[in-house]
Amino acid sequence: MEFIKRVIALVFLLLLPALVNANQNHEKKTINIITNNWTSQIVLSQVTGEIFKHMGYPVKYLPSSTSDQWGALSHGLGDVQVEVWEGTMAGMFNRMVKEGQIVNAGPHSATTREEWWYPDYVEEVCPGLPDWRALKECSSQFQTEFSAPFGTYFSGPWEKPDAARIRALVLDFKVKVLKDGDELWRVLKAADKIKKPVILFNWTPNWVESVYAGKFVEFPDYEPDCETNPSWGLNEAFTHDCGNPKGGWLKKAASNQFADSNSCAFRSLRLINFTNRQIATAAALVDVDEMSYQEAAEAWIKANPQVLKDWVPKDCR
Ligand code: TMO
Protein backbone atom coordinates (compact mmCIF):
# COMPACT_ATOMS: atom_id res chain seq x y z
CA MET A 1 0.00 0.00 0.00
CA GLU A 2 2.74 2.38 1.05
CA PHE A 3 4.57 1.54 -2.16
CA ILE A 4 1.52 2.34 -4.33
CA LYS A 5 1.05 5.67 -2.56
CA ARG A 6 4.66 6.51 -3.27
CA VAL A 7 4.29 5.63 -6.91
CA ILE A 8 1.21 7.81 -7.20
CA ALA A 9 3.00 10.69 -5.50
CA LEU A 10 6.00 10.26 -7.77
CA VAL A 11 3.89 10.17 -10.92
CA PHE A 12 2.09 13.29 -9.76
CA LEU A 13 5.36 15.09 -9.11
CA LEU A 14 6.65 14.12 -12.53
CA LEU A 15 3.48 15.32 -14.23
CA LEU A 16 3.23 18.57 -12.31
CA PRO A 17 5.43 20.71 -14.57
CA ALA A 18 3.53 19.47 -17.61
CA LEU A 19 0.20 20.34 -15.98
CA VAL A 20 1.35 23.83 -15.02
CA ASN A 21 2.78 24.33 -18.48
CA ALA A 22 -0.37 23.18 -20.22
CA ASN A 23 -2.30 25.69 -18.19
CA GLN A 24 0.02 28.52 -19.18
CA ASN A 25 -0.08 27.54 -22.84
CA HIS A 26 -3.84 27.48 -22.61
CA GLU A 27 -3.83 31.05 -21.30
CA LYS A 28 -1.70 32.35 -24.13
CA LYS A 29 -2.92 30.21 -26.99
CA THR A 30 -2.83 31.82 -30.43
CA ILE A 31 -6.03 33.75 -31.15
CA ASN A 32 -7.44 33.47 -34.66
CA ILE A 33 -9.28 36.64 -35.65
CA ILE A 34 -11.59 36.36 -38.64
CA THR A 35 -11.20 39.08 -41.26
CA ASN A 36 -13.96 39.72 -43.82
CA ASN A 37 -13.98 41.76 -47.01
CA TRP A 38 -14.74 45.36 -46.19
CA THR A 39 -12.35 47.92 -44.78
CA SER A 40 -13.60 48.80 -41.31
CA GLN A 41 -13.93 45.13 -40.35
CA ILE A 42 -10.32 44.46 -41.30
CA VAL A 43 -8.98 47.52 -39.49
CA LEU A 44 -11.07 46.81 -36.37
CA SER A 45 -9.82 43.20 -36.46
CA GLN A 46 -6.24 44.47 -36.45
CA VAL A 47 -6.96 46.94 -33.65
CA THR A 48 -8.40 44.03 -31.66
CA GLY A 49 -5.32 41.98 -32.54
CA GLU A 50 -3.07 44.74 -31.24
CA ILE A 51 -4.98 44.79 -27.96
CA PHE A 52 -4.64 41.00 -27.60
CA LYS A 53 -0.92 41.23 -28.42
CA HIS A 54 -0.60 43.98 -25.80
CA MET A 55 -1.76 41.34 -23.26
CA GLY A 56 0.81 38.87 -24.56
CA TYR A 57 -1.31 36.72 -26.88
CA PRO A 58 -0.03 35.49 -30.22
CA VAL A 59 -2.52 36.56 -32.92
CA LYS A 60 -3.29 35.26 -36.38
CA TYR A 61 -5.74 36.60 -38.97
CA LEU A 62 -8.01 34.24 -40.81
CA PRO A 63 -9.59 35.72 -43.96
CA SER A 64 -13.13 34.41 -44.46
CA SER A 65 -16.32 35.33 -46.27
CA THR A 66 -19.21 36.22 -43.98
CA SER A 67 -20.99 33.03 -45.04
CA ASP A 68 -18.00 30.79 -44.24
CA GLN A 69 -17.24 32.49 -40.92
CA TRP A 70 -20.06 30.71 -39.07
CA GLY A 71 -18.52 27.30 -39.78
CA ALA A 72 -15.06 28.60 -38.87
CA LEU A 73 -16.36 29.89 -35.53
CA SER A 74 -18.48 26.85 -34.69
CA HIS A 75 -15.55 24.50 -35.43
CA GLY A 76 -13.15 26.67 -33.43
CA LEU A 77 -10.94 27.44 -36.46
CA GLY A 78 -11.68 31.12 -35.85
CA ASP A 79 -12.08 32.57 -32.35
CA VAL A 80 -13.36 36.08 -32.94
CA GLN A 81 -15.38 38.17 -35.42
CA VAL A 82 -15.57 41.82 -34.37
CA GLU A 83 -18.19 43.24 -36.77
CA VAL A 84 -21.41 41.27 -37.09
CA TRP A 85 -23.94 43.61 -38.77
CA GLU A 86 -27.65 43.25 -38.16
CA GLY A 87 -28.74 44.14 -41.70
CA THR A 88 -26.76 41.40 -43.42
CA MET A 89 -25.98 38.83 -40.70
CA ALA A 90 -28.73 38.82 -38.07
CA GLY A 91 -30.36 35.67 -39.42
CA MET A 92 -27.30 33.42 -39.18
CA PHE A 93 -25.94 35.06 -36.03
CA ASN A 94 -29.18 34.69 -34.06
CA ARG A 95 -29.62 31.09 -35.18
CA MET A 96 -26.04 30.08 -34.34
CA VAL A 97 -26.21 31.73 -30.90
CA LYS A 98 -29.56 30.10 -30.17
CA GLU A 99 -28.21 26.68 -31.16
CA GLY A 100 -25.18 27.22 -28.92
CA GLN A 101 -22.75 26.99 -31.83
CA ILE A 102 -21.22 30.42 -31.26
CA VAL A 103 -21.24 33.01 -28.46
CA ASN A 104 -22.58 36.57 -28.52
CA ALA A 105 -19.68 38.64 -27.14
CA GLY A 106 -21.87 41.75 -26.82
CA PRO A 107 -22.76 44.83 -28.83
CA HIS A 108 -20.80 47.89 -29.92
CA SER A 109 -22.47 51.21 -29.15
CA ALA A 110 -22.45 51.99 -32.90
CA THR A 111 -25.79 51.81 -34.69
CA THR A 112 -25.79 50.69 -38.28
CA ARG A 113 -27.67 50.75 -41.54
CA GLU A 114 -27.04 48.70 -44.68
CA GLU A 115 -29.17 49.54 -47.68
CA TRP A 116 -29.52 50.43 -51.35
CA TRP A 117 -27.81 53.80 -51.83
CA TYR A 118 -27.29 56.37 -54.59
CA PRO A 119 -25.28 59.56 -55.10
CA ASP A 120 -27.46 62.70 -54.91
CA TYR A 121 -27.17 63.56 -58.65
CA VAL A 122 -29.34 60.47 -59.36
CA GLU A 123 -32.36 62.39 -58.03
CA GLU A 124 -32.37 64.47 -61.24
CA VAL A 125 -33.23 61.44 -63.38
CA CYS A 126 -35.31 59.68 -60.77
CA PRO A 127 -37.61 62.22 -59.10
CA GLY A 128 -39.31 60.96 -55.96
CA LEU A 129 -36.20 59.34 -54.49
CA PRO A 130 -35.36 58.40 -51.78
CA ASP A 131 -38.89 56.86 -51.72
CA TRP A 132 -38.44 53.38 -53.22
CA ARG A 133 -41.57 53.77 -55.38
CA ALA A 134 -39.61 56.19 -57.56
CA LEU A 135 -37.53 53.22 -58.71
CA LYS A 136 -40.60 51.76 -60.41
CA GLU A 137 -40.54 54.63 -62.92
CA CYS A 138 -36.81 55.02 -63.50
CA SER A 139 -35.25 51.56 -63.44
CA SER A 140 -34.12 51.90 -67.07
CA GLN A 141 -31.80 54.74 -66.01
CA PHE A 142 -29.69 52.08 -64.27
CA GLN A 143 -29.51 49.76 -67.26
CA THR A 144 -26.23 48.02 -68.03
CA GLU A 145 -25.30 45.33 -70.54
CA PHE A 146 -25.62 42.84 -67.71
CA SER A 147 -29.23 43.68 -66.88
CA ALA A 148 -30.85 45.21 -69.99
CA PRO A 149 -33.67 46.04 -70.30
CA PHE A 150 -33.76 46.11 -66.47
CA GLY A 151 -31.66 48.26 -64.18
CA THR A 152 -28.58 46.94 -62.37
CA TYR A 153 -28.34 46.98 -58.61
CA PHE A 154 -24.72 46.43 -57.48
CA SER A 155 -24.47 44.45 -54.26
CA GLY A 156 -21.64 43.02 -52.19
CA PRO A 157 -21.14 39.34 -51.36
CA TRP A 158 -22.97 39.57 -48.04
CA GLU A 159 -26.01 37.68 -46.92
CA LYS A 160 -28.90 39.86 -48.00
CA PRO A 161 -31.68 38.43 -50.17
CA ASP A 162 -31.95 41.39 -52.57
CA ALA A 163 -33.48 39.22 -55.27
CA ALA A 164 -36.31 38.35 -52.88
CA ARG A 165 -36.96 42.03 -52.20
CA ILE A 166 -36.90 42.87 -55.91
CA ARG A 167 -39.45 40.12 -56.51
CA ALA A 168 -41.67 41.09 -53.59
CA LEU A 169 -41.70 44.78 -54.49
CA VAL A 170 -41.93 44.07 -58.25
CA LEU A 171 -38.91 46.15 -59.29
CA ASP A 172 -37.29 45.93 -62.74
CA PHE A 173 -33.78 45.36 -61.40
CA LYS A 174 -31.20 42.58 -61.64
CA VAL A 175 -28.61 42.09 -58.89
CA LYS A 176 -24.96 42.16 -59.86
CA VAL A 177 -23.00 40.64 -56.96
CA LEU A 178 -19.48 42.07 -56.61
CA LYS A 179 -16.69 40.36 -54.75
CA ASP A 180 -15.89 42.87 -52.00
CA GLY A 181 -16.20 46.46 -50.81
CA ASP A 182 -13.37 47.66 -53.05
CA GLU A 183 -15.27 46.58 -56.17
CA LEU A 184 -18.34 48.50 -55.03
CA TRP A 185 -16.28 51.68 -54.59
CA ARG A 186 -14.72 51.24 -58.04
CA VAL A 187 -18.24 51.18 -59.53
CA LEU A 188 -19.26 54.24 -57.50
CA LYS A 189 -16.15 56.19 -58.39
CA ALA A 190 -16.44 55.46 -62.13
CA ALA A 191 -20.15 56.43 -62.20
CA ASP A 192 -19.64 59.57 -60.11
CA LYS A 193 -16.88 60.79 -62.41
CA ILE A 194 -19.28 61.10 -65.36
CA LYS A 195 -22.44 61.53 -63.21
CA LYS A 196 -23.92 58.31 -64.52
CA PRO A 197 -26.94 57.02 -62.58
CA VAL A 198 -25.89 54.22 -60.26
CA ILE A 199 -27.50 52.41 -57.36
CA LEU A 200 -25.49 50.20 -55.06
CA PHE A 201 -25.21 48.64 -51.64
CA ASN A 202 -23.69 50.90 -48.99
CA TRP A 203 -23.71 51.14 -45.24
CA THR A 204 -23.05 53.41 -42.29
CA PRO A 205 -20.74 53.87 -40.46
CA ASN A 206 -18.45 53.97 -43.47
CA TRP A 207 -15.93 56.33 -45.05
CA VAL A 208 -18.16 56.88 -48.12
CA GLU A 209 -20.35 59.42 -46.34
CA SER A 210 -17.33 61.68 -45.78
CA VAL A 211 -16.52 61.82 -49.52
CA TYR A 212 -19.77 61.38 -51.53
CA ALA A 213 -23.13 63.09 -51.03
CA GLY A 214 -25.88 60.52 -51.33
CA LYS A 215 -28.84 58.81 -49.69
CA PHE A 216 -30.24 55.43 -48.77
CA VAL A 217 -33.41 54.34 -50.55
CA GLU A 218 -36.39 54.35 -48.18
CA PHE A 219 -38.14 51.02 -48.54
CA PRO A 220 -41.11 50.07 -46.33
CA ASP A 221 -39.89 49.98 -42.71
CA TYR A 222 -38.29 46.73 -41.57
CA GLU A 223 -40.05 44.39 -39.17
CA PRO A 224 -38.86 40.84 -38.44
CA ASP A 225 -42.20 39.48 -39.70
CA CYS A 226 -41.43 40.90 -43.12
CA GLU A 227 -38.79 38.22 -43.62
CA THR A 228 -40.81 35.26 -42.41
CA ASN A 229 -44.50 35.95 -42.98
CA PRO A 230 -45.57 36.35 -46.63
CA SER A 231 -48.87 38.01 -45.75
CA TRP A 232 -47.02 40.83 -43.94
CA GLY A 233 -46.67 44.05 -45.95
CA LEU A 234 -47.57 45.20 -49.45
CA ASN A 235 -47.11 41.85 -51.14
CA GLU A 236 -49.34 39.17 -49.64
CA ALA A 237 -47.64 36.36 -51.55
CA PHE A 238 -43.96 36.98 -50.79
CA THR A 239 -41.67 37.80 -47.88
CA HIS A 240 -39.02 40.58 -47.99
CA ASP A 241 -41.31 43.43 -49.05
CA CYS A 242 -39.43 45.82 -46.73
CA GLY A 243 -36.07 47.52 -46.27
CA ASN A 244 -33.21 46.61 -43.95
CA PRO A 245 -33.30 47.75 -40.31
CA LYS A 246 -32.42 51.38 -39.57
CA GLY A 247 -30.54 51.91 -36.32
CA GLY A 248 -29.42 48.28 -36.56
CA TRP A 249 -27.04 46.65 -34.10
CA LEU A 250 -23.38 45.75 -34.47
CA LYS A 251 -22.11 42.84 -32.38
CA LYS A 252 -19.05 40.70 -31.68
CA ALA A 253 -19.03 36.93 -32.02
CA ALA A 254 -16.74 34.35 -30.39
CA SER A 255 -16.22 30.61 -30.65
CA ASN A 256 -17.40 28.48 -27.72
CA GLN A 257 -13.88 27.41 -26.81
CA PHE A 258 -12.68 31.02 -26.78
CA ALA A 259 -15.60 32.09 -24.59
CA ASP A 260 -15.30 29.07 -22.29
CA SER A 261 -11.66 29.91 -21.57
CA ASN A 262 -12.97 33.11 -19.93
CA SER A 263 -9.42 34.34 -20.46
CA CYS A 264 -8.23 37.93 -20.40
CA ALA A 265 -8.69 37.93 -24.17
CA PHE A 266 -12.35 36.91 -24.04
CA ARG A 267 -13.12 39.38 -21.28
CA SER A 268 -11.32 42.04 -23.32
CA LEU A 269 -13.41 41.18 -26.39
CA ARG A 270 -16.53 41.79 -24.32
CA LEU A 271 -15.24 45.26 -23.39
CA ILE A 272 -14.30 46.23 -26.95
CA ASN A 273 -16.85 48.80 -28.06
CA PHE A 274 -16.57 51.04 -31.11
CA THR A 275 -18.71 54.11 -31.86
CA ASN A 276 -19.96 55.13 -35.32
CA ARG A 277 -17.35 57.83 -35.58
CA GLN A 278 -14.50 55.51 -34.55
CA ILE A 279 -15.51 52.98 -37.20
CA ALA A 280 -15.89 55.56 -39.98
CA THR A 281 -12.49 57.00 -39.06
CA ALA A 282 -10.85 53.56 -39.11
CA ALA A 283 -12.19 52.91 -42.62
CA ALA A 284 -11.20 56.35 -43.91
CA LEU A 285 -7.57 55.82 -42.86
CA VAL A 286 -7.40 53.12 -45.56
CA ASP A 287 -9.93 54.18 -48.20
CA VAL A 288 -9.28 57.93 -48.11
CA ASP A 289 -5.77 58.25 -46.65
CA GLU A 290 -4.54 55.10 -48.44
CA MET A 291 -2.80 53.49 -45.47
CA SER A 292 -2.36 49.73 -45.25
CA TYR A 293 -4.67 47.92 -42.81
CA GLN A 294 -1.80 47.45 -40.37
CA GLU A 295 -0.73 51.11 -40.60
CA ALA A 296 -4.35 52.17 -40.11
CA ALA A 297 -4.73 50.00 -37.00
CA GLU A 298 -1.54 51.42 -35.50
CA ALA A 299 -2.53 54.99 -36.34
CA TRP A 300 -6.00 54.41 -34.94
CA ILE A 301 -4.62 53.13 -31.61
CA LYS A 302 -2.23 56.06 -31.47
CA ALA A 303 -5.19 58.40 -31.84
CA ASN A 304 -7.26 56.43 -29.29
CA PRO A 305 -4.66 55.33 -26.71
CA GLN A 306 -7.26 55.03 -23.92
CA VAL A 307 -8.59 51.80 -25.48
CA LEU A 308 -5.49 49.93 -24.28
CA LYS A 309 -6.78 50.62 -20.77
CA ASP A 310 -10.53 50.73 -21.23
CA TRP A 311 -10.70 47.50 -23.24
CA VAL A 312 -8.24 45.48 -21.15
CA PRO A 313 -9.65 44.02 -17.91
CA LYS A 314 -7.96 45.47 -14.80
CA ASP A 315 -6.39 42.19 -13.71
CA CYS A 316 -4.94 41.61 -17.20
CA ARG A 317 -2.92 44.82 -17.50
C1 TMO B 1 -21.47 43.84 -43.84
N1 TMO B 1 -21.40 45.19 -44.49
C2 TMO B 1 -20.98 46.22 -43.53
C3 TMO B 1 -20.47 45.12 -45.63
O1 TMO B 1 -22.64 45.48 -44.93
mmCIF file of N, CA and C in Angstrom, residues 118 183 207-208 213 276 278:
data_model
loop_
_atom_site.group_PDB
_atom_site.id
_atom_site.type_symbol
_atom_site.label_atom_id
_atom_site.label_comp_id
_atom_site.label_asym_id
_atom_site.label_seq_id
_atom_site.Cartn_x
_atom_site.Cartn_y
_atom_site.Cartn_z
ATOM 1 N N TYR A 118 -27.603 55.697 -53.318
ATOM 2 C CA TYR A 118 -27.291 56.368 -54.592
ATOM 3 C C TYR A 118 -26.658 57.720 -54.302
ATOM 4 N N GLU A 183 -14.625 46.588 -54.850
ATOM 5 C CA GLU A 183 -15.274 46.582 -56.170
ATOM 6 C C GLU A 183 -16.483 47.515 -56.198
ATOM 7 N N TRP A 207 -16.663 55.138 -44.625
ATOM 8 C CA TRP A 207 -15.930 56.328 -45.050
ATOM 9 C C TRP A 207 -16.658 57.048 -46.185
ATOM 10 N N VAL A 208 -17.536 56.338 -46.909
ATOM 11 C CA VAL A 208 -18.160 56.884 -48.121
ATOM 12 C C VAL A 208 -18.884 58.191 -47.837
ATOM 13 N N ALA A 213 -21.781 62.740 -51.485
ATOM 14 C CA ALA A 213 -23.128 63.089 -51.026
ATOM 15 C C ALA A 213 -24.097 62.074 -51.630
ATOM 16 N N ASN A 276 -19.839 54.858 -33.881
ATOM 17 C CA ASN A 276 -19.960 55.127 -35.322
ATOM 18 C C ASN A 276 -18.765 55.911 -35.841
ATOM 19 N N GLN A 278 -15.764 56.266 -34.590
ATOM 20 C CA GLN A 278 -14.499 55.509 -34.545
ATOM 21 C C GLN A 278 -14.399 54.537 -35.718
#
